PDB file of C-alpha atoms in Angstrom:
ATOM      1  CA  UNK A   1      75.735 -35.492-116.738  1.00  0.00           C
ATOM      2  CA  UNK A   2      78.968 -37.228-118.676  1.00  0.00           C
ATOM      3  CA  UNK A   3      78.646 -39.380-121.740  1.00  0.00           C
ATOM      4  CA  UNK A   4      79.719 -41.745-119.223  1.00  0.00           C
ATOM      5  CA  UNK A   5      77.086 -41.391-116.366  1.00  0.00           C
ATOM      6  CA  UNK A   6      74.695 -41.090-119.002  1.00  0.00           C
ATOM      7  CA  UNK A   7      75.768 -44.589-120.415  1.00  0.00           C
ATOM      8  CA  UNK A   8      75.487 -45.961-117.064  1.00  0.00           C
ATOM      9  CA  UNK A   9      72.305 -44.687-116.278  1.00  0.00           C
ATOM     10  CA  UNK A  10      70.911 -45.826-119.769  1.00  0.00           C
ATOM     11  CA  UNK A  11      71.946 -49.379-118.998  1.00  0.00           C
ATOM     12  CA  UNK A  12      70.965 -50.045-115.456  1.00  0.00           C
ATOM     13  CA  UNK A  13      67.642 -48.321-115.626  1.00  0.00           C
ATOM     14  CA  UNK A  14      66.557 -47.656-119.482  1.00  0.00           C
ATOM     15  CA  UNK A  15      67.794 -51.180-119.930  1.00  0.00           C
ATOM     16  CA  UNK A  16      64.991 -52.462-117.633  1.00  0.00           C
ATOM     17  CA  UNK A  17      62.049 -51.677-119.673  1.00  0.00           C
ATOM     18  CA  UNK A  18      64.061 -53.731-122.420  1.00  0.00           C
ATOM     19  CA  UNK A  19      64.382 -56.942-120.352  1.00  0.00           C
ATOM     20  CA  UNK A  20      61.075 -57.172-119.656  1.00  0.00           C
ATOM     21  CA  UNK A  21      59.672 -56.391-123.059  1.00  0.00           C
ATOM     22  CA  UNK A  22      62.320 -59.827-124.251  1.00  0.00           C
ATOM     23  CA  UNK A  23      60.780 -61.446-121.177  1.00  0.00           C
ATOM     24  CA  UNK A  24      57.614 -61.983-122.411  1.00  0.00           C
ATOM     25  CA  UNK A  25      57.216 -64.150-126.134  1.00  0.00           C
ATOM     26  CA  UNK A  26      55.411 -62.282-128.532  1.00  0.00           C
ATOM     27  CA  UNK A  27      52.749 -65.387-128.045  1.00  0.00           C
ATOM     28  CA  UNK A  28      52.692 -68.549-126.370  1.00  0.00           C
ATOM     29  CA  UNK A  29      53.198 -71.944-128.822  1.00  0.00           C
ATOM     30  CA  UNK A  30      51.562 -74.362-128.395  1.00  0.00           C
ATOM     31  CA  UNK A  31      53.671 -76.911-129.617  1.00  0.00           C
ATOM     32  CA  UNK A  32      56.897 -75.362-127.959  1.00  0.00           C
ATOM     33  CA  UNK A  33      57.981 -75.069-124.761  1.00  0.00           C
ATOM     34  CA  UNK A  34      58.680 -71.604-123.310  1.00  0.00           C
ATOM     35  CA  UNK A  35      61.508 -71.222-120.762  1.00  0.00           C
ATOM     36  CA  UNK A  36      62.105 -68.514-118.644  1.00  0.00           C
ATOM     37  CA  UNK A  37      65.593 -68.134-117.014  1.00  0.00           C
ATOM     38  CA  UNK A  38      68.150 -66.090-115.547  1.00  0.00           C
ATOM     39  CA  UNK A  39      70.265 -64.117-117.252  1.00  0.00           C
ATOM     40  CA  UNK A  40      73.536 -65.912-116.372  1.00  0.00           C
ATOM     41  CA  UNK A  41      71.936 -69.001-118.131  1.00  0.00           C
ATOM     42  CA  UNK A  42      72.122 -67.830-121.533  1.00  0.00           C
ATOM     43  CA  UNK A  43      75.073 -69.709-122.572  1.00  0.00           C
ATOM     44  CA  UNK A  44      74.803 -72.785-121.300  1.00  0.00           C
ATOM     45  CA  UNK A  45      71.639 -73.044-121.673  1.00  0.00           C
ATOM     46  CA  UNK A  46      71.244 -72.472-125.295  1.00  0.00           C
ATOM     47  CA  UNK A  47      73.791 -75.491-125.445  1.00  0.00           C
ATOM     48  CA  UNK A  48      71.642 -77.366-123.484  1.00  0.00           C
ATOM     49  CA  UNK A  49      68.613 -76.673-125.187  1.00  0.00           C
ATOM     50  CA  UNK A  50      70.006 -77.345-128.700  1.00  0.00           C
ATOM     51  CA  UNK A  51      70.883 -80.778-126.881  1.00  0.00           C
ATOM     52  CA  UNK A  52      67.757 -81.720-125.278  1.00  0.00           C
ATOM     53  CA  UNK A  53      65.925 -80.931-129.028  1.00  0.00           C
ATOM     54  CA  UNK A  54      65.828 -84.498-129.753  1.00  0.00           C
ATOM     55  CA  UNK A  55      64.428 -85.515-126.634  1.00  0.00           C
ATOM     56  CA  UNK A  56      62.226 -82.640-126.115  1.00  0.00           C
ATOM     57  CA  UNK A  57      60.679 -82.672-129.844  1.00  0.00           C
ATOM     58  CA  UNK A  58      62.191 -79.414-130.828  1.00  0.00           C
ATOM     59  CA  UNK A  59      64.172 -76.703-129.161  1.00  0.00           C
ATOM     60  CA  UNK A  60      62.000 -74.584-126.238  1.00  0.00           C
ATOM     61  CA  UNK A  61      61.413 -71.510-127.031  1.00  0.00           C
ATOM     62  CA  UNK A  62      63.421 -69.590-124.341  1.00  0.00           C
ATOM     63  CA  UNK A  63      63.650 -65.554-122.929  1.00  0.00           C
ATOM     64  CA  UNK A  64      66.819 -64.434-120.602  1.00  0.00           C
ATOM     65  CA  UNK A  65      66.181 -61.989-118.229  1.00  0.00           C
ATOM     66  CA  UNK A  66      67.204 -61.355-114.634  1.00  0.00           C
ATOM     67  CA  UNK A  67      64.917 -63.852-112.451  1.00  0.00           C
ATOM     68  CA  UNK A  68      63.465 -61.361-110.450  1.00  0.00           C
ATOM     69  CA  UNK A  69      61.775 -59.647-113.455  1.00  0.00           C
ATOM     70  CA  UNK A  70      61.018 -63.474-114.735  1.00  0.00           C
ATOM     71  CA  UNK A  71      59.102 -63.887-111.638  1.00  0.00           C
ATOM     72  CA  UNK A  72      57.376 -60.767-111.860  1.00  0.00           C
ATOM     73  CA  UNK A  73      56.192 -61.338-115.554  1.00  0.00           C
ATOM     74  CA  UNK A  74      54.642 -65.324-114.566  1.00  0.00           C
ATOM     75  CA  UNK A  75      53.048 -63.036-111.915  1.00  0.00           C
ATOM     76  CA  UNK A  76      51.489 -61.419-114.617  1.00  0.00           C
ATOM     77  CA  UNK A  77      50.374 -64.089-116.366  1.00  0.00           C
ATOM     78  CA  UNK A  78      52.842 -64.343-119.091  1.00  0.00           C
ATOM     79  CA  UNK A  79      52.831 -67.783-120.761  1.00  0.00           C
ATOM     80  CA  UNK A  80      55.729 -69.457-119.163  1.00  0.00           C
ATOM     81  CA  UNK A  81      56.515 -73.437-118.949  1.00  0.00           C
ATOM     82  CA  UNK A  82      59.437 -73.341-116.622  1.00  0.00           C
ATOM     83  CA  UNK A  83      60.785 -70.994-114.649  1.00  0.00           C
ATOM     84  CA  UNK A  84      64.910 -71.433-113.830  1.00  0.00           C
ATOM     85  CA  UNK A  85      65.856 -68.868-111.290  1.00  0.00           C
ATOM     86  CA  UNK A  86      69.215 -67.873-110.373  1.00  0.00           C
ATOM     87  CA  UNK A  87      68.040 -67.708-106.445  1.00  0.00           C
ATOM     88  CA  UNK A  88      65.752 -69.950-104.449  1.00  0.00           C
ATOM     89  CA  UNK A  89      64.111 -66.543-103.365  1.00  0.00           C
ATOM     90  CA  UNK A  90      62.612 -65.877-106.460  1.00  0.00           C
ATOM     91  CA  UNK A  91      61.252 -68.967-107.189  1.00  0.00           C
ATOM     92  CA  UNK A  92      59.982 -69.115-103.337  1.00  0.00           C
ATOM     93  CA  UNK A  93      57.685 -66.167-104.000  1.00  0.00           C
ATOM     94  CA  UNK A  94      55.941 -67.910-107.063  1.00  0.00           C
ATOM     95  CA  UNK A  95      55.664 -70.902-105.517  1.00  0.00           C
ATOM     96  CA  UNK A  96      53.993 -69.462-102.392  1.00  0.00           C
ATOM     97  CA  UNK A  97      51.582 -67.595-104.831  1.00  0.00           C
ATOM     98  CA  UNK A  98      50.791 -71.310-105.851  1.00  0.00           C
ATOM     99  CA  UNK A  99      52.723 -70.605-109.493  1.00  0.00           C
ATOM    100  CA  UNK A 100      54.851 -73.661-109.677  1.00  0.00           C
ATOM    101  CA  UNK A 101      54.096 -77.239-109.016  1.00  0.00           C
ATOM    102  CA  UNK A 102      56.209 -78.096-106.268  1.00  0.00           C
ATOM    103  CA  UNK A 103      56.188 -81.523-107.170  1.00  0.00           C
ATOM    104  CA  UNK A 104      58.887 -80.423-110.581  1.00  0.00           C
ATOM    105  CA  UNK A 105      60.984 -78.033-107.782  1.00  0.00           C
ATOM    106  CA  UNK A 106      64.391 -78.650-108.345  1.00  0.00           C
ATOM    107  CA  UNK A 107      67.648 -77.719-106.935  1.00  0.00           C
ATOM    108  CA  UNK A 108      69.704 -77.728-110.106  1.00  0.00           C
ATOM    109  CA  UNK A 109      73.044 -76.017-110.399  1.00  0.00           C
ATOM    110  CA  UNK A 110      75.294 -74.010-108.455  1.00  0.00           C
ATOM    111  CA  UNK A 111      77.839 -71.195-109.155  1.00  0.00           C
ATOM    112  CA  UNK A 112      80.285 -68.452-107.583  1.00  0.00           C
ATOM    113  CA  UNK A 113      80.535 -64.508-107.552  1.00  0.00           C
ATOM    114  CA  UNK A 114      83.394 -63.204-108.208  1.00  0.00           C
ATOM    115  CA  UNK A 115      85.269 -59.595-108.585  1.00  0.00           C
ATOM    116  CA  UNK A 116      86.041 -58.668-112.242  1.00  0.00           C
ATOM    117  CA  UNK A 117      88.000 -55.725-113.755  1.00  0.00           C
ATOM    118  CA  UNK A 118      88.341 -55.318-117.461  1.00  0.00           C
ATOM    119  CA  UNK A 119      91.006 -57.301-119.098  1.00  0.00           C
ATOM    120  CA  UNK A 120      93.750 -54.709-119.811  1.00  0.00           C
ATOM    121  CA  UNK A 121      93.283 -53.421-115.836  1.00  0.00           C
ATOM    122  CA  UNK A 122      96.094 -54.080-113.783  1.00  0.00           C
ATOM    123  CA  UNK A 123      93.856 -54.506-110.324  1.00  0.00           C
ATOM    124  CA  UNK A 124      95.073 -57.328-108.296  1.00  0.00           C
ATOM    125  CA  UNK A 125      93.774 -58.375-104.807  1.00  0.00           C
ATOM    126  CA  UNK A 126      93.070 -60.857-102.525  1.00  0.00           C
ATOM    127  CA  UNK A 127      89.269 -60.745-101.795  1.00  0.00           C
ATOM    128  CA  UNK A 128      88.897 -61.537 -97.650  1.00  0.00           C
ATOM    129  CA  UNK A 129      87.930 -59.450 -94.383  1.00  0.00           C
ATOM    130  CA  UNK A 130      88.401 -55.744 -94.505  1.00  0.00           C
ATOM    131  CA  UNK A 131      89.692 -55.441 -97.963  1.00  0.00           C
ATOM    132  CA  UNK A 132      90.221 -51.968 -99.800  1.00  0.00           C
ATOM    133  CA  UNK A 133      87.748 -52.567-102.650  1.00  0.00           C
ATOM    134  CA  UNK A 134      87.018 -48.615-102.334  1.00  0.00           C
ATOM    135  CA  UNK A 135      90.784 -47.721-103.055  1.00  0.00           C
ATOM    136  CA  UNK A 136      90.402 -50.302-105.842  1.00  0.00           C
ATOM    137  CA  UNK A 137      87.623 -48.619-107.712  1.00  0.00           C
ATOM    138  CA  UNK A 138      88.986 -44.934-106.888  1.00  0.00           C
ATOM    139  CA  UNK A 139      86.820 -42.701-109.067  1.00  0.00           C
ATOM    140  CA  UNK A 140      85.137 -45.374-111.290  1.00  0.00           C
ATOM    141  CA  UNK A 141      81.905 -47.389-110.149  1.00  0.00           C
ATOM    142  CA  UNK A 142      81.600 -50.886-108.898  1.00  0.00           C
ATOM    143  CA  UNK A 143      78.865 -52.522-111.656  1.00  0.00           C
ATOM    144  CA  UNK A 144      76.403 -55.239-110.014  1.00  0.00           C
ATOM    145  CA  UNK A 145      72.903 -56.161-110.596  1.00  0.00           C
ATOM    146  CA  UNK A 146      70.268 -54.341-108.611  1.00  0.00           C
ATOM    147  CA  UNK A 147      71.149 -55.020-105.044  1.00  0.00           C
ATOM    148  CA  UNK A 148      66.980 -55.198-103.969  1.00  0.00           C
ATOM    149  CA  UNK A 149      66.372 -57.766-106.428  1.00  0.00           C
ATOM    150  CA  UNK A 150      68.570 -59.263-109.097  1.00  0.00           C
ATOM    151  CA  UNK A 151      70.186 -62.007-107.088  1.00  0.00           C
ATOM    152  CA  UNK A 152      73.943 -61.363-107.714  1.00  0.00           C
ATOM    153  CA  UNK A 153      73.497 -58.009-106.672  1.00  0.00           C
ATOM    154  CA  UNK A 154      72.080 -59.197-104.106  1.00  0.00           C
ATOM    155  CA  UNK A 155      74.869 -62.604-103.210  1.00  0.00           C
ATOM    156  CA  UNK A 156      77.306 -59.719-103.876  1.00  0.00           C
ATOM    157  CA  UNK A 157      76.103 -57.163-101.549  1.00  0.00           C
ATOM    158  CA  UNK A 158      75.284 -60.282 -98.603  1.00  0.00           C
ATOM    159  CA  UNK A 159      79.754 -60.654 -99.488  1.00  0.00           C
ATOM    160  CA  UNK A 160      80.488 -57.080 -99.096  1.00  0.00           C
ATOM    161  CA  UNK A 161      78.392 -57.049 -95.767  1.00  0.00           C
ATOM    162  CA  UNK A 162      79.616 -60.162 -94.381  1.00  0.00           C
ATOM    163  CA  UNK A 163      83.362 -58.647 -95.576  1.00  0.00           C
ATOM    164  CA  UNK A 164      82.770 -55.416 -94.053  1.00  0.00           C
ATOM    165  CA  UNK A 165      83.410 -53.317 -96.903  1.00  0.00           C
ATOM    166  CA  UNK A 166      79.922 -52.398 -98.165  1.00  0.00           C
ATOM    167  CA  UNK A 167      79.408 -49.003 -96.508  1.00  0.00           C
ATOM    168  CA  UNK A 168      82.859 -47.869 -98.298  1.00  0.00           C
ATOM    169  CA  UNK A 169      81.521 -48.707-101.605  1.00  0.00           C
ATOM    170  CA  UNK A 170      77.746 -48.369-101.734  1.00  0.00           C
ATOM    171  CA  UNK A 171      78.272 -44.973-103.110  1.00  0.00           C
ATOM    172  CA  UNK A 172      79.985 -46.033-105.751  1.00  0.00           C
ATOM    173  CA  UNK A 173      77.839 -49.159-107.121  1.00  0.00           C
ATOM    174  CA  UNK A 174      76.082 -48.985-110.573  1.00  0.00           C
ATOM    175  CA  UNK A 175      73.130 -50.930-110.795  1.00  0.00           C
ATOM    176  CA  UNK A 176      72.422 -53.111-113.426  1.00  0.00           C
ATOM    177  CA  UNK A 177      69.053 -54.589-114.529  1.00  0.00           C
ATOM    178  CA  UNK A 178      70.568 -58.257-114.474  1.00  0.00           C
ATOM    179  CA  UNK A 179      73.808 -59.562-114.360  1.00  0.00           C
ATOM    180  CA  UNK A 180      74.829 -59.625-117.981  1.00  0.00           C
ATOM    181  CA  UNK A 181      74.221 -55.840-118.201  1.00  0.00           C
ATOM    182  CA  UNK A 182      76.690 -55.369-115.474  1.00  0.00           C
ATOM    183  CA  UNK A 183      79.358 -57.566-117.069  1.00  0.00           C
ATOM    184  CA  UNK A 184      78.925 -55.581-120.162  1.00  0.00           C
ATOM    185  CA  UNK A 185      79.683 -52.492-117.969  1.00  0.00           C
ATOM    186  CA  UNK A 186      82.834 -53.604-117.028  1.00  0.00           C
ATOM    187  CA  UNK A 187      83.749 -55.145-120.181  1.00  0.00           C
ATOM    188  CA  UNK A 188      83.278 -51.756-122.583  1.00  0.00           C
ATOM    189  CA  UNK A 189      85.034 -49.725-119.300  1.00  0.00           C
ATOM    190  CA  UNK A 190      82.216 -47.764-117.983  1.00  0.00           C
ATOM    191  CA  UNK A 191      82.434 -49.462-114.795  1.00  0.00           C
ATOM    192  CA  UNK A 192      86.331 -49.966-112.803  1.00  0.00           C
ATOM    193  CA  UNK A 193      85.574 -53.153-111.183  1.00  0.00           C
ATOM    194  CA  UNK A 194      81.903 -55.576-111.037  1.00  0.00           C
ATOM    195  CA  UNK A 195      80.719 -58.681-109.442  1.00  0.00           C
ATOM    196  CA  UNK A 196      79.445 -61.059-111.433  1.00  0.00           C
ATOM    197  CA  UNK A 197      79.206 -65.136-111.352  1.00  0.00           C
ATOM    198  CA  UNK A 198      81.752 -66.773-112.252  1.00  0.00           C
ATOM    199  CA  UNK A 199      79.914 -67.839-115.471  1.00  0.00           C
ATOM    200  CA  UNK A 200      79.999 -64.663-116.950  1.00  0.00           C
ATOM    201  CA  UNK A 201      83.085 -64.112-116.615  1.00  0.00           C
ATOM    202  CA  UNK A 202      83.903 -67.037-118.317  1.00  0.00           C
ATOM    203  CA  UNK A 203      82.095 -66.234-121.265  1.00  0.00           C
ATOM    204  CA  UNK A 204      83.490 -62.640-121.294  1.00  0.00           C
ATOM    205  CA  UNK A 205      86.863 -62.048-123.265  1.00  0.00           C
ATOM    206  CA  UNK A 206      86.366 -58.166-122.066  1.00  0.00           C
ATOM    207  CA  UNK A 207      86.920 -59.005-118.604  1.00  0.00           C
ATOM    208  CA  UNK A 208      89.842 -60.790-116.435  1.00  0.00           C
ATOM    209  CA  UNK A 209      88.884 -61.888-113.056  1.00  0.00           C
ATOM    210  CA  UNK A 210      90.171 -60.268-109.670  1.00  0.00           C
ATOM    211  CA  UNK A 211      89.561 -62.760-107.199  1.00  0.00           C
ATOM    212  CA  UNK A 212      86.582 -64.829-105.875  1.00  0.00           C
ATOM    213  CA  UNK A 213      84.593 -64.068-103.343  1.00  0.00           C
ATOM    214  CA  UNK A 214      84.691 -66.784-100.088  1.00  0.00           C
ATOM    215  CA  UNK A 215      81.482 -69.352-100.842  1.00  0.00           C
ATOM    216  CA  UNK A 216      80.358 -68.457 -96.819  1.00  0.00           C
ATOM    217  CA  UNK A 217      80.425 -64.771 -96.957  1.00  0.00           C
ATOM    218  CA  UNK A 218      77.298 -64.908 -98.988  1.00  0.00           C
ATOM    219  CA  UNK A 219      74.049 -66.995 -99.142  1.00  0.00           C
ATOM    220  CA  UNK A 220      74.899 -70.258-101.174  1.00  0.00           C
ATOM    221  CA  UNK A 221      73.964 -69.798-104.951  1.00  0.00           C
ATOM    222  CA  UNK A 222      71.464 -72.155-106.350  1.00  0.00           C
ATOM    223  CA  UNK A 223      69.439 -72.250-109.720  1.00  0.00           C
ATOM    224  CA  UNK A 224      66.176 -73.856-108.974  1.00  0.00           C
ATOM    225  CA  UNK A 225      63.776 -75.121-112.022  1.00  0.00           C
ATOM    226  CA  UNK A 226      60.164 -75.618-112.274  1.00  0.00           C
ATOM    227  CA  UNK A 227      57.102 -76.175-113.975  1.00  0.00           C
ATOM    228  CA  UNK A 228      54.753 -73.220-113.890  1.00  0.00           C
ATOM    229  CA  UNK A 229      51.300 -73.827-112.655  1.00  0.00           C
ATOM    230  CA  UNK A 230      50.085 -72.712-115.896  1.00  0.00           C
ATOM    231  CA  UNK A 231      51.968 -74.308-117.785  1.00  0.00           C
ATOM    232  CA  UNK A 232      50.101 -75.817-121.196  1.00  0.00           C
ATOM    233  CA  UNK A 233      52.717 -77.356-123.013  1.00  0.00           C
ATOM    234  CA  UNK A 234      53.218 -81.228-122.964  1.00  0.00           C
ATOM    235  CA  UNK A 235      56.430 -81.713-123.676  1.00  0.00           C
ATOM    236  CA  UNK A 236      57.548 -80.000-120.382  1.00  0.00           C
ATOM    237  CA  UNK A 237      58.351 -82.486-118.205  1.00  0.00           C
ATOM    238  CA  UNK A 238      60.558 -83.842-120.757  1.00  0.00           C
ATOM    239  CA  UNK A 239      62.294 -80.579-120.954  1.00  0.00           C
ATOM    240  CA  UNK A 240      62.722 -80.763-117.408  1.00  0.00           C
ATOM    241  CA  UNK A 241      63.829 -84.517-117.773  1.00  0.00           C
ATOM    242  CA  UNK A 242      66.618 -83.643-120.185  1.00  0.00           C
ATOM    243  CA  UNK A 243      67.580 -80.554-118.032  1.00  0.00           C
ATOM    244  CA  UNK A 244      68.669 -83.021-115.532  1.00  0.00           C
ATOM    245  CA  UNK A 245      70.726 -85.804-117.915  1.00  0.00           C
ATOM    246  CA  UNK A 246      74.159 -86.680-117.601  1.00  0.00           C
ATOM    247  CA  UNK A 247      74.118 -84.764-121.691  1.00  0.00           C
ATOM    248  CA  UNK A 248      72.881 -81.606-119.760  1.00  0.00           C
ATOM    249  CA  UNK A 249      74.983 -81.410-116.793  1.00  0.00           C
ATOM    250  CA  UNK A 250      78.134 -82.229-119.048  1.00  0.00           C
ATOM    251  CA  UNK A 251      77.049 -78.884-121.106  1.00  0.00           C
ATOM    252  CA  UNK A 252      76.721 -77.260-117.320  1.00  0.00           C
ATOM    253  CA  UNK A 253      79.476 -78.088-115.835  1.00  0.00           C
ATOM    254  CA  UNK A 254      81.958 -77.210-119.197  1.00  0.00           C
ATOM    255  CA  UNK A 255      79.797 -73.282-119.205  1.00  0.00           C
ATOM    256  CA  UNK A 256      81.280 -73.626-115.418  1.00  0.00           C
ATOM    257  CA  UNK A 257      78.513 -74.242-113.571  1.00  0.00           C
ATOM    258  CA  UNK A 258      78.419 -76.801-110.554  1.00  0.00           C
ATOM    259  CA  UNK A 259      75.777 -79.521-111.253  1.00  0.00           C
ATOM    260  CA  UNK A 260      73.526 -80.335-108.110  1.00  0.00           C
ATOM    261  CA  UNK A 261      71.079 -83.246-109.343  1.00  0.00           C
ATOM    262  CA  UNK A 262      71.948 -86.690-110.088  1.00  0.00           C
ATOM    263  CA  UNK A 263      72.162 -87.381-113.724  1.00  0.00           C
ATOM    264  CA  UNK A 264      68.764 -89.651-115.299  1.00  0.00           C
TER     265      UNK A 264
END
């Protein structure tokens, strides 16, 4: 195996263990709210959680992962306040295994997918039916998060279907254990092209964006929040509160994200 397969390799699957171990606070405070949320969230949300201090009492404690892992790890019975998903699938199955309240369910931002290359590549395209993303990536690897379970792998896989260029490029996808790992394939050159949300790529200087991928060639993308069922802590509902102020979804919208509550 190449330095470069094995680098690949190390990320989407040695990573894994790694997200999961950050998934889970060492132990639950009392007096602090824990937070878990999707990978993509990290910026923004540490913005938004230094902002919602005052309100909240202190900043929540918070662990980025991708939500499927999250979900797995409340499943557990790791000690979890909130749960912010990057798919309504994932927080479906908890809430169906009665691990929410679905009274504190909410629909709370939106974002888009979108093709990135890293920033010195000269790739250009326009992203639409029958496209030659396998030409594109020639030798390299097309970086996304786990196709079975990370949900951008799997809102970028539902566009490469609905496309009709998945079956030329399946072959050459590297998995990722979330979302940020596959951005940071493309970004140190390991991987030719990714798809990632838009979000990342705004946060990444290692990357320039290709082209975006048409909002109805893939399931709409939507970040639900909720209060676990377990959840101890009670300052959570004024987490949850602040997550949905016209302070938070100012922080939102500037990381790029669409907001999709009405501001308290």
């Amino acid at each position: 195996m190449t330095r470069k397969g094995f680098g690949l390799r190390a990320i989407a699957i040695g990573g894994f263990a790694a997200a999961l171990m950050a998934a889970v606070p060492a132990a639950h405070a009392e007096d602090k709210v824990v937070v878990f949320a999707a990978a993509s969230l990290k910026d923004a949300l540490d913005a938004v959680n230094k902002a919602c201090a005052a309100d909240v009492g202190e900043p929540a404690t918070v662990s980025y992962a991708a939500s499927s892992a999250l979900a797995k790890q409340i499943e557990g019975g790791a000690p979890a306040d909130v749960f912010i998903s990057a798919d309504l699938d994932w927080m479906k199955y908890l809430s169906d295994k009665k691990l929410t309240k679905p009274d504190t369910e909410v629909k709370l931002l939106g974002n888009e997918i979108v093709l990135v290359a890293p920033k010195d590549s000269g790739v250009e395209t326009k992203i639409e039916k029958g496209f030659d993303l396998a030409k594109l990536i020639g030798d390299g690897r097309l970086a996304m998060g786990d196709f079975k379970a990370v949900p951008a792998g799997k809102y970028g896989k539902a566009a490469l279907e609905s496309l009709g260029v998945w079956s030329s490029v399946e072959g050459k996808v590297a998995q990722a254990e979330n979302v940020r790992a596959a951005l940071k394939l493309v970004s140190t050159g390991e991987a030719a092209l990714g798809i990632v949300y838009a979000t990342d790529a705004n946060a990444e200087k290692g990357v320039k964006v290709v082209g975006t991928f048409p909002e109805d060639s893939h399931p709409p993308i939507i970040y639900p929040v909720a209060q676990t069922a377990d959840s101890k802590d009670k300052d959570t509902l004024a987490f949850l509160k602040c997550l949905q102020s016209a302070k938070a979804g100012a922080l939102f919208k500037e990381h790029g994200f669409t907001v999709l509550t009405p501001s308290n």
